[in-house]
Amino acid sequence: GNRMFGRVKPLDAILATAEKKSLHRSLGAFQLTMLGVGAIIGTGIFVLTAEAAQKAGPGMMISFIIAGFVCAVAALCYAEMASMVPVSGSAYTYSYAVMGELLAWMVGWALVLEYAVAAGAVAVGWSGYFVGLLREYLGISLPTSLVNADALIAQIKLVFGAANSEAIQTAIATGGYINLPAFIISLLVTWLLVIGTKESAYVNAVLVMVKITALTLFVVLAVPVMNSANFEPFAPLGFGGISAAAASIFFAYVGFDAVSTAAEETKNPQRNMPIGLIGSLAICTVFYLLVAAGVIGSVGAQPLFDAAGNGLAPGSTELAAACATTGGQAVVCSKEALAWTLREIGWQQIGNLVGLAAGLALPSVILMMMFGQTRIFFVMSRDGLLPERLSRIHPKYHTPHVVTIITGIVVAIFAALFPVGALADISNSGTLFAFAMVAIAVLILRKRDPGRARPFRTPAVMVVAPLAAVGCVYLFW
């Protein structure tokens, strides 16, 4: 047993294995940046804005900057590893090369948490917008029992001995049993991934434009009606709240490593990977700050408190109960924060359009996440850390169909049962662990293997890599 986990897979062996069972190189710098923006802009900004407001209030502006900064330093470390080891599997592959099998295996599973659980979170986020679309366009109100699992979770809490509070009773009375839209979209995306992904690159490019247009429209309409009074009090829950929101908001940036996951399919990865990573992060940070300012300035973003004056936990039974009693007239109660904000400030139809954009675009994010997930399983299986059968390629579709189907079913179940914030937090913990490992790996490799060709070198690595590791641990904590 000990022998098994002591092995390191040398870089040359990794590159050789990749040559044997490899994927086709077809992506350039622009496509990578678009892929990055497409993978980054998603649930985080469309859905978790409400979550961040409940944790930090207007201070979530700072949260975006903190999360973006930690991502940027992590991305610079990522880029160095990605340019040295341009194969599928991102952080997993890098850890294998540097820190050996046991840590690689742990990082592999951390990435499973990151991707699979995140795909579930995006499915839940999509569901919130989809329900709003049905209501606004077709006048169909889905029964509560089919759009969340609050009642089910509350009942499970009771069974496992939670105090029988008023909030739990409210949740059982007003909550649902399964998030059906989220369940269905997860299975649909799985089916698409089994059929093949080449076409999805074009679809993805179109949907990225849809998302960017929607967010631009939001900014153009919400920012001009900003009222500076809404920024007071700026940090109702102190710096602790801002940090907590940064840890949630971090989810809004994850996805940039999908760029490095696609390394094996990139033309000239040495030049194009870093451009794709840093470019997509920069574009997204600017966007996010404008969107956050628009929400705070136009409808306000103050959290809801309990009787004792403590902020209620997002996604909690208590917050759901508080929202049910106030009729949900706060951005922190909305399952479709951006569409809701526009409707509140008088742009009913454009709010619906932004909802439509999210409804069209978020499935492509689920697709990207599941794609990343199947590729990591594929590489782990190719390396013998998972059963060989998992890396079977479909004779007709040329996709790793076995892992894709297994992943899809797991994602669908998560999406059916859990609230978006809980999924995002679990996903973030996996991501932060993986990122911290990559930052450390970059430093170790600089010492151990200084002579190896590094097409992209992390600038000021003695500062940047420790910052990335510490930043990730801080957000994790």
Coordinates of C-alpha atoms in Angstrom, one line a residue:
G1 CA 0.0 0.0 0.0
N2 CA 2.7 2.4 1.1
R3 CA 4.7 1.7 -2.1
M4 CA 1.7 2.6 -4.3
F5 CA 1.2 6.1 -2.9
G6 CA 5.0 6.9 -2.7
R7 CA 5.4 7.0 -6.5
V8 CA 5.9 10.2 -8.4
K9 CA 5.1 10.2 -12.0
P10 CA 8.0 12.0 -13.7
L11 CA 7.2 14.8 -16.1
D12 CA 8.6 13.0 -19.1
A13 CA 6.5 10.0 -18.4
I14 CA 3.4 12.2 -18.1
L15 CA 4.1 13.8 -21.5
A16 CA 4.8 10.3 -23.0
T17 CA 1.5 8.8 -21.6
A18 CA -0.4 11.8 -23.1
E19 CA 1.2 11.2 -26.5
K20 CA -0.1 7.6 -26.5
K21 CA -3.8 8.2 -25.6
S22 CA -4.2 11.8 -26.7
L23 CA -6.9 14.3 -27.7
H24 CA -6.8 16.5 -30.7
R25 CA -5.1 20.0 -30.6
S26 CA -7.5 22.6 -32.0
L27 CA -7.8 25.6 -29.7
G28 CA -6.1 29.1 -30.0
A29 CA -5.6 32.1 -27.6
F30 CA -8.9 33.8 -28.4
Q31 CA -10.8 30.5 -28.1
L32 CA -9.1 29.8 -24.8
T33 CA -9.9 33.2 -23.4
M34 CA -13.5 32.8 -24.5
L35 CA -13.6 29.3 -23.0
G36 CA -12.2 30.8 -19.8
V37 CA -14.7 33.7 -19.8
G38 CA -17.4 31.1 -20.6
A39 CA -16.4 28.8 -17.8
I40 CA -15.9 31.7 -15.3
I41 CA -19.0 33.8 -15.9
G42 CA -21.9 31.7 -14.6
T43 CA -23.7 30.9 -11.5
G44 CA -21.4 32.9 -9.4
I45 CA -22.5 36.3 -10.7
F46 CA -26.0 35.4 -11.7
V47 CA -26.9 33.6 -8.4
L48 CA -24.4 34.0 -5.6
T49 CA -24.8 37.8 -5.7
A50 CA -27.7 37.3 -3.3
E51 CA -25.6 34.9 -1.1
A52 CA -22.8 37.5 -0.9
A53 CA -25.2 40.3 0.0
Q54 CA -26.5 38.2 2.9
K55 CA -23.0 37.7 4.2
A56 CA -21.4 41.1 3.5
G57 CA -24.0 43.7 2.4
P58 CA -22.5 46.4 0.1
G59 CA -19.0 45.2 1.3
M60 CA -19.3 42.4 -1.2
M61 CA -17.5 44.9 -3.6
I62 CA -14.4 44.2 -1.5
S63 CA -15.2 40.5 -1.5
F64 CA -15.0 40.4 -5.3
I65 CA -11.6 42.1 -5.2
I66 CA -10.2 39.7 -2.6
A67 CA -11.5 36.6 -4.4
G68 CA -10.3 37.9 -7.8
F69 CA -6.8 38.7 -6.3
V70 CA -6.4 35.2 -4.8
C71 CA -7.5 33.7 -8.2
A72 CA -5.0 35.9 -10.1
V73 CA -2.0 34.8 -8.1
A74 CA -3.2 31.1 -8.2
A75 CA -3.7 31.5 -12.0
L76 CA -0.1 32.7 -12.4
C77 CA 1.1 29.6 -10.6
Y78 CA -1.3 27.5 -12.7
A79 CA 0.0 29.0 -15.9
E80 CA 3.6 28.0 -15.1
M81 CA 2.5 24.4 -14.4
A82 CA 0.2 24.3 -17.4
S83 CA 2.9 25.5 -19.8
M84 CA 5.4 22.8 -18.5
V85 CA 2.8 20.0 -18.4
P86 CA 0.4 20.7 -21.3
V87 CA -1.9 17.7 -20.7
S88 CA -5.4 17.2 -19.4
G89 CA -6.0 16.9 -15.7
S90 CA -4.9 20.3 -14.4
A91 CA -3.9 20.4 -10.8
Y92 CA -4.1 16.6 -10.5
T93 CA -1.5 16.1 -13.1
Y94 CA 0.8 18.8 -11.7
S95 CA 0.6 17.3 -8.2
Y96 CA 1.4 13.8 -9.6
A97 CA 4.5 15.2 -11.2
V98 CA 5.8 17.0 -8.1
M99 CA 4.4 15.6 -4.9
G100 CA 3.7 12.0 -5.7
E101 CA 0.7 9.6 -6.0
L102 CA -0.9 10.1 -2.6
L103 CA -1.2 13.9 -2.9
A104 CA -2.2 13.6 -6.6
W105 CA -4.9 11.2 -5.5
M106 CA -6.2 13.6 -2.9
V107 CA -6.0 16.5 -5.3
G108 CA -7.8 14.4 -7.9
W109 CA -10.7 13.9 -5.5
A110 CA -10.6 17.6 -4.5
L111 CA -11.1 18.4 -8.1
V112 CA -14.0 15.9 -8.3
L113 CA -15.5 18.0 -5.5
E114 CA -14.8 21.1 -7.4
Y115 CA -16.2 20.1 -10.7
A116 CA -19.0 17.7 -10.0
V117 CA -20.4 19.6 -7.0
A118 CA -20.0 22.9 -8.9
A119 CA -21.9 21.5 -11.9
G120 CA -24.7 20.7 -9.4
A121 CA -24.5 24.2 -8.0
V122 CA -24.8 25.7 -11.5
A123 CA -27.8 23.4 -12.2
V124 CA -29.5 24.7 -9.1
G125 CA -28.7 28.3 -10.1
W126 CA -30.1 27.7 -13.6
S127 CA -33.3 26.2 -12.0
G128 CA -34.0 29.5 -10.2
Y129 CA -33.9 31.5 -13.4
F130 CA -35.8 28.9 -15.3
V131 CA -38.6 28.9 -12.8
G132 CA -38.7 32.7 -13.1
L133 CA -38.9 32.4 -16.9
L134 CA -41.8 30.0 -16.9
R135 CA -43.6 32.4 -14.5
E136 CA -42.9 35.5 -16.5
Y137 CA -43.3 34.3 -20.1
L138 CA -45.7 31.4 -19.9
G139 CA -47.5 32.3 -16.6
I140 CA -46.7 28.8 -15.3
S141 CA -45.9 28.7 -11.6
L142 CA -44.2 25.4 -10.8
P143 CA -45.4 24.0 -7.5
T144 CA -42.9 24.6 -4.7
S145 CA -42.6 20.9 -4.1
L146 CA -40.7 20.6 -7.4
V147 CA -38.3 23.5 -7.3
N148 CA -36.3 22.9 -4.1
A149 CA -35.8 20.3 -1.4
D150 CA -36.1 22.6 1.6
A151 CA -38.9 20.6 3.2
L152 CA -37.1 17.3 2.7
I153 CA -33.9 18.7 4.2
A154 CA -35.8 20.2 7.2
Q155 CA -37.4 16.8 7.8
I156 CA -34.0 15.1 7.6
K157 CA -32.7 17.6 10.1
L158 CA -35.6 16.7 12.5
V159 CA -34.9 13.0 12.1
F160 CA -31.3 13.5 13.0
G161 CA -32.3 15.5 16.1
A162 CA -32.3 19.1 15.2
A163 CA -34.4 21.3 17.5
N164 CA -37.9 21.6 16.3
S165 CA -37.9 25.3 15.7
E166 CA -40.4 27.6 14.0
A167 CA -38.0 28.0 11.1
I168 CA -38.0 24.2 10.5
Q169 CA -41.8 24.1 10.6
T170 CA -42.0 27.0 8.1
A171 CA -39.6 25.2 5.8
I172 CA -41.7 22.0 6.0
A173 CA -44.8 24.1 5.3
T174 CA -43.4 26.2 2.5
G175 CA -40.5 24.1 1.1
G176 CA -40.3 21.4 -1.6
Y177 CA -39.0 17.9 -2.0
I178 CA -36.9 17.9 -5.2
N179 CA -35.4 20.5 -7.5
L180 CA -36.8 18.9 -10.7
P181 CA -35.5 21.5 -13.2
A182 CA -32.0 21.1 -11.9
F183 CA -32.2 17.3 -12.0
I184 CA -33.4 17.3 -15.6
I185 CA -30.8 19.8 -16.9
S186 CA -28.0 17.8 -15.4
L187 CA -29.1 14.7 -17.2
L188 CA -29.6 16.6 -20.5
V189 CA -26.0 18.0 -20.3
T190 CA -24.7 14.5 -19.6
W191 CA -26.4 13.2 -22.8
L192 CA -24.8 16.1 -24.8
L193 CA -21.4 15.2 -23.5
V194 CA -21.7 11.6 -24.4
I195 CA -22.6 12.6 -28.0
G196 CA -19.5 14.8 -28.4
T197 CA -17.9 18.1 -27.6
K198 CA -16.5 19.6 -30.9
E199 CA -19.7 21.3 -31.8
S200 CA -20.1 22.6 -28.2
A201 CA -17.1 24.9 -28.8
Y202 CA -19.1 26.9 -31.3
V203 CA -22.3 26.8 -29.2
N204 CA -20.2 27.9 -26.2
A205 CA -18.8 30.9 -28.1
V206 CA -22.4 32.1 -29.0
L207 CA -23.6 31.6 -25.4
V208 CA -20.6 33.4 -24.0
M209 CA -21.6 36.4 -26.1
V210 CA -25.2 36.0 -24.8
K211 CA -24.0 36.1 -21.2
I212 CA -21.7 39.1 -21.7
T213 CA -24.5 41.0 -23.5
A214 CA -26.9 40.3 -20.7
L215 CA -24.5 41.4 -18.0
T216 CA -23.5 44.5 -20.0
L217 CA -27.3 45.4 -20.4
F218 CA -27.7 44.9 -16.6
V219 CA -24.8 47.2 -15.9
V220 CA -26.0 49.9 -18.3
L221 CA -29.5 49.9 -16.7
A222 CA -28.7 49.4 -13.1
V223 CA -25.5 51.6 -12.6
P224 CA -27.1 54.9 -13.7
V225 CA -29.9 54.6 -11.0
M226 CA -27.4 54.0 -8.3
N227 CA -28.1 55.7 -5.0
S228 CA -25.1 56.2 -2.8
A229 CA -27.2 55.9 0.4
N230 CA -27.6 52.2 -0.5
F231 CA -23.8 51.7 0.3
E232 CA -24.5 52.6 3.9
P233 CA -23.8 50.8 6.2
F234 CA -21.0 49.5 4.0
A235 CA -20.0 46.5 6.1
P236 CA -23.0 45.6 8.3
L237 CA -21.3 42.3 9.4
G238 CA -17.8 43.7 9.6
F239 CA -14.7 42.4 7.8
G240 CA -15.5 38.8 8.9
G241 CA -18.6 39.1 6.7
I242 CA -16.6 40.4 3.8
S243 CA -14.2 37.5 4.1
A244 CA -17.0 35.0 4.3
A245 CA -18.6 36.5 1.2
A246 CA -15.2 36.4 -0.6
A247 CA -15.0 32.7 0.1
S248 CA -18.5 32.3 -1.5
I249 CA -17.8 34.7 -4.3
F250 CA -14.6 32.7 -5.1
F251 CA -17.0 30.3 -6.8
A252 CA -17.7 33.1 -9.3
Y253 CA -14.1 32.8 -10.5
V254 CA -13.6 29.1 -10.6
G255 CA -13.6 27.8 -14.1
F256 CA -10.4 29.6 -15.2
D257 CA -8.6 26.3 -14.6
A258 CA -10.9 24.8 -17.3
V259 CA -8.4 26.7 -19.5
S260 CA -5.5 24.6 -18.2
T261 CA -7.6 21.5 -18.3
A262 CA -7.9 22.1 -22.1
A263 CA -4.1 22.3 -22.4
E264 CA -3.9 19.0 -24.3
E265 CA -6.2 20.4 -26.9
T266 CA -4.4 23.7 -27.3
K267 CA -2.2 24.9 -30.2
N268 CA 1.0 26.3 -28.9
P269 CA 0.0 26.0 -25.2
Q270 CA 3.2 27.7 -24.1
R271 CA 2.1 31.0 -25.4
N272 CA -1.7 30.6 -25.4
M273 CA -2.4 29.2 -21.9
P274 CA -1.2 32.2 -19.9
I275 CA -3.0 34.6 -22.2
G276 CA -6.2 32.6 -21.8
L277 CA -5.9 32.4 -18.0
I278 CA -5.0 36.0 -17.1
G279 CA -7.1 37.5 -19.9
S280 CA -10.3 35.7 -18.8
L281 CA -9.8 36.6 -15.1
A282 CA -9.2 40.3 -15.9
I283 CA -12.3 40.6 -18.1
C284 CA -14.5 38.9 -15.4
T285 CA -13.3 40.9 -12.4
V286 CA -14.2 44.2 -14.1
F287 CA -17.6 42.8 -15.0
Y288 CA -18.3 41.5 -11.5
L289 CA -17.5 44.8 -9.8
L290 CA -19.8 46.7 -12.1
V291 CA -22.6 44.1 -11.7
A292 CA -22.2 44.2 -7.9
A293 CA -22.3 48.0 -7.8
G294 CA -25.5 47.9 -9.9
V295 CA -27.3 45.5 -7.5
I296 CA -26.2 47.4 -4.4
G297 CA -26.8 50.9 -5.8
S298 CA -30.2 50.2 -7.3
V299 CA -32.1 47.9 -4.9
G300 CA -29.7 47.8 -1.9
A301 CA -28.0 44.7 -0.6
Q302 CA -28.5 44.8 3.2
P303 CA -28.6 41.3 4.9
L304 CA -31.6 40.0 6.8
F305 CA -31.0 39.6 10.6
D306 CA -32.6 37.5 13.3
A307 CA -34.2 38.9 16.4
A308 CA -30.8 39.0 18.2
G309 CA -29.3 41.1 15.4
N310 CA -27.1 38.3 13.9
G311 CA -27.0 37.8 10.1
L312 CA -28.9 34.7 9.0
A313 CA -26.9 32.1 7.2
P314 CA -27.6 32.0 3.4
G315 CA -29.4 28.8 2.3
S316 CA -30.4 28.1 5.9
T317 CA -33.9 27.1 7.0
E318 CA -34.0 30.3 9.1
L319 CA -33.3 32.6 6.1
A320 CA -35.9 30.7 4.0
A321 CA -38.4 31.2 6.8
A322 CA -37.6 35.0 7.1
C323 CA -38.0 35.4 3.4
A324 CA -41.3 33.5 3.4
T325 CA -42.7 35.9 6.1
T326 CA -41.5 39.1 4.4
G327 CA -42.8 38.1 1.0
G328 CA -39.2 37.9 -0.3
Q329 CA -38.9 41.6 -1.0
A330 CA -35.1 41.7 -0.7
V331 CA -32.3 40.8 -3.2
V332 CA -31.0 38.2 -0.6
C333 CA -34.2 36.3 -1.0
S334 CA -34.1 36.0 -4.8
K335 CA -33.2 32.9 -6.6
E336 CA -32.6 35.0 -9.8
A337 CA -31.0 38.1 -8.3
L338 CA -30.1 40.0 -11.5
A339 CA -33.4 39.5 -13.2
W340 CA -35.2 40.4 -10.0
T341 CA -33.2 43.6 -9.6
L342 CA -34.1 44.8 -13.1
R343 CA -37.8 44.1 -12.5
E344 CA -37.7 46.0 -9.2
I345 CA -36.2 49.1 -10.9
G346 CA -38.9 49.1 -13.6
W347 CA -37.3 47.1 -16.4
Q348 CA -39.7 44.2 -16.4
Q349 CA -39.1 42.9 -19.9
I350 CA -35.3 43.5 -19.8
G351 CA -35.2 41.7 -16.5
N352 CA -36.9 38.8 -18.2
L353 CA -34.4 39.0 -21.0
V354 CA -31.5 38.8 -18.6
G355 CA -33.3 35.8 -17.0
L356 CA -33.6 34.3 -20.5
A357 CA -29.8 34.9 -21.0
A358 CA -29.0 33.0 -17.8
G359 CA -31.5 30.3 -18.8
L360 CA -29.7 29.8 -22.1
A361 CA -26.1 30.3 -20.9
L362 CA -25.9 28.5 -17.6
P363 CA -26.3 25.0 -19.2
S364 CA -23.1 25.7 -21.1
V365 CA -21.3 26.2 -17.8
I366 CA -22.6 22.9 -16.5
L367 CA -21.3 21.4 -19.7
M368 CA -17.8 22.9 -19.1
M369 CA -17.7 21.8 -15.5
M370 CA -18.8 18.2 -16.3
F371 CA -16.4 18.2 -19.3
G372 CA -13.5 19.1 -16.9
Q373 CA -14.7 16.5 -14.5
T374 CA -14.8 13.7 -17.0
R375 CA -11.3 14.6 -18.3
I376 CA -9.8 14.5 -14.8
F377 CA -11.4 11.0 -14.2
F378 CA -10.1 10.0 -17.6
V379 CA -6.5 10.9 -16.7
M380 CA -6.8 9.4 -13.2
S381 CA -8.0 6.2 -14.8
R382 CA -5.3 6.3 -17.5
D383 CA -2.8 6.6 -14.7
G384 CA -4.2 3.5 -12.9
L385 CA -5.5 5.4 -9.8
L386 CA -9.1 4.5 -11.0
P387 CA -10.3 1.4 -12.8
E388 CA -9.0 1.2 -16.4
R389 CA -12.6 0.6 -17.7
L390 CA -13.5 4.2 -16.8
S391 CA -11.2 5.5 -19.5
R392 CA -13.0 3.6 -22.2
I393 CA -13.7 5.7 -25.3
H394 CA -17.0 5.3 -27.1
P395 CA -16.4 3.6 -30.5
K396 CA -18.8 5.9 -32.3
Y397 CA -18.7 9.2 -30.4
H398 CA -15.0 9.1 -29.3
T399 CA -15.9 10.4 -25.8
P400 CA -15.1 8.8 -22.4
H401 CA -18.8 7.8 -22.1
V402 CA -18.5 5.6 -18.9
V403 CA -17.2 8.3 -16.6
T404 CA -19.5 10.9 -18.3
I405 CA -22.6 8.9 -17.4
I406 CA -21.5 8.2 -13.8
T407 CA -20.6 11.8 -13.3
G408 CA -23.9 13.0 -14.7
I409 CA -26.0 10.8 -12.4
V410 CA -24.1 12.0 -9.3
V411 CA -24.4 15.6 -10.4
A412 CA -28.2 15.2 -11.0
I413 CA -28.7 13.8 -7.5
F414 CA -26.7 16.6 -5.8
A415 CA -28.6 19.2 -7.9
A416 CA -32.0 17.7 -7.0
L417 CA -31.4 17.9 -3.2
F418 CA -29.1 20.8 -2.1
P419 CA -29.3 24.6 -2.1
V420 CA -26.9 26.5 -4.3
G421 CA -24.9 28.0 -1.5
A422 CA -24.1 24.7 0.2
L423 CA -23.0 23.2 -3.1
A424 CA -20.8 26.2 -3.8
D425 CA -19.1 26.0 -0.5
I426 CA -18.3 22.3 -0.8
S427 CA -17.0 23.0 -4.3
N428 CA -14.9 25.9 -3.1
S429 CA -13.2 23.9 -0.4
G430 CA -12.1 21.3 -3.0
T431 CA -10.9 24.0 -5.3
L432 CA -8.9 26.0 -2.7
F433 CA -7.1 22.8 -1.6
A434 CA -6.2 22.0 -5.2
F435 CA -5.0 25.6 -5.9
A436 CA -2.9 25.7 -2.7
M437 CA -1.2 22.4 -3.8
V438 CA -0.4 23.8 -7.2
A439 CA 1.2 27.0 -5.7
I440 CA 3.4 24.8 -3.4
A441 CA 4.2 22.5 -6.3
V442 CA 5.5 25.4 -8.4
L443 CA 7.9 26.4 -5.6
I444 CA 9.1 22.8 -5.1
L445 CA 9.8 22.4 -8.8
R446 CA 11.7 25.6 -9.1
K447 CA 14.1 24.2 -6.4
R448 CA 14.1 20.6 -7.5
D449 CA 14.2 20.9 -11.3
P450 CA 15.5 24.4 -12.1
G451 CA 16.8 23.5 -15.5
R452 CA 13.5 22.3 -17.1
A453 CA 12.1 24.5 -19.9
R454 CA 9.4 26.8 -18.5
P455 CA 7.6 28.4 -21.5
F456 CA 5.8 30.6 -18.9
R457 CA 7.5 31.6 -15.7
T458 CA 5.4 32.9 -12.8
P459 CA 6.7 36.5 -12.2
A460 CA 8.1 37.1 -8.7
V461 CA 7.5 33.5 -7.8
M462 CA 8.9 33.8 -4.3
V463 CA 6.1 36.3 -3.6
V464 CA 3.3 35.1 -5.8
A465 CA 3.3 31.4 -5.0
P466 CA 3.3 31.9 -1.2
L467 CA 0.6 34.6 -1.6
A468 CA -1.5 32.1 -3.6
A469 CA -1.1 29.3 -1.0
V470 CA -1.8 31.6 1.9
G471 CA -4.7 33.2 0.2
C472 CA -6.3 29.9 -0.6
V473 CA -5.9 28.7 3.0
Y474 CA -7.4 31.9 4.3
L475 CA -10.5 31.6 2.1
F476 CA -10.8 27.9 3.0
W477 CA -10.7 28.8 6.7

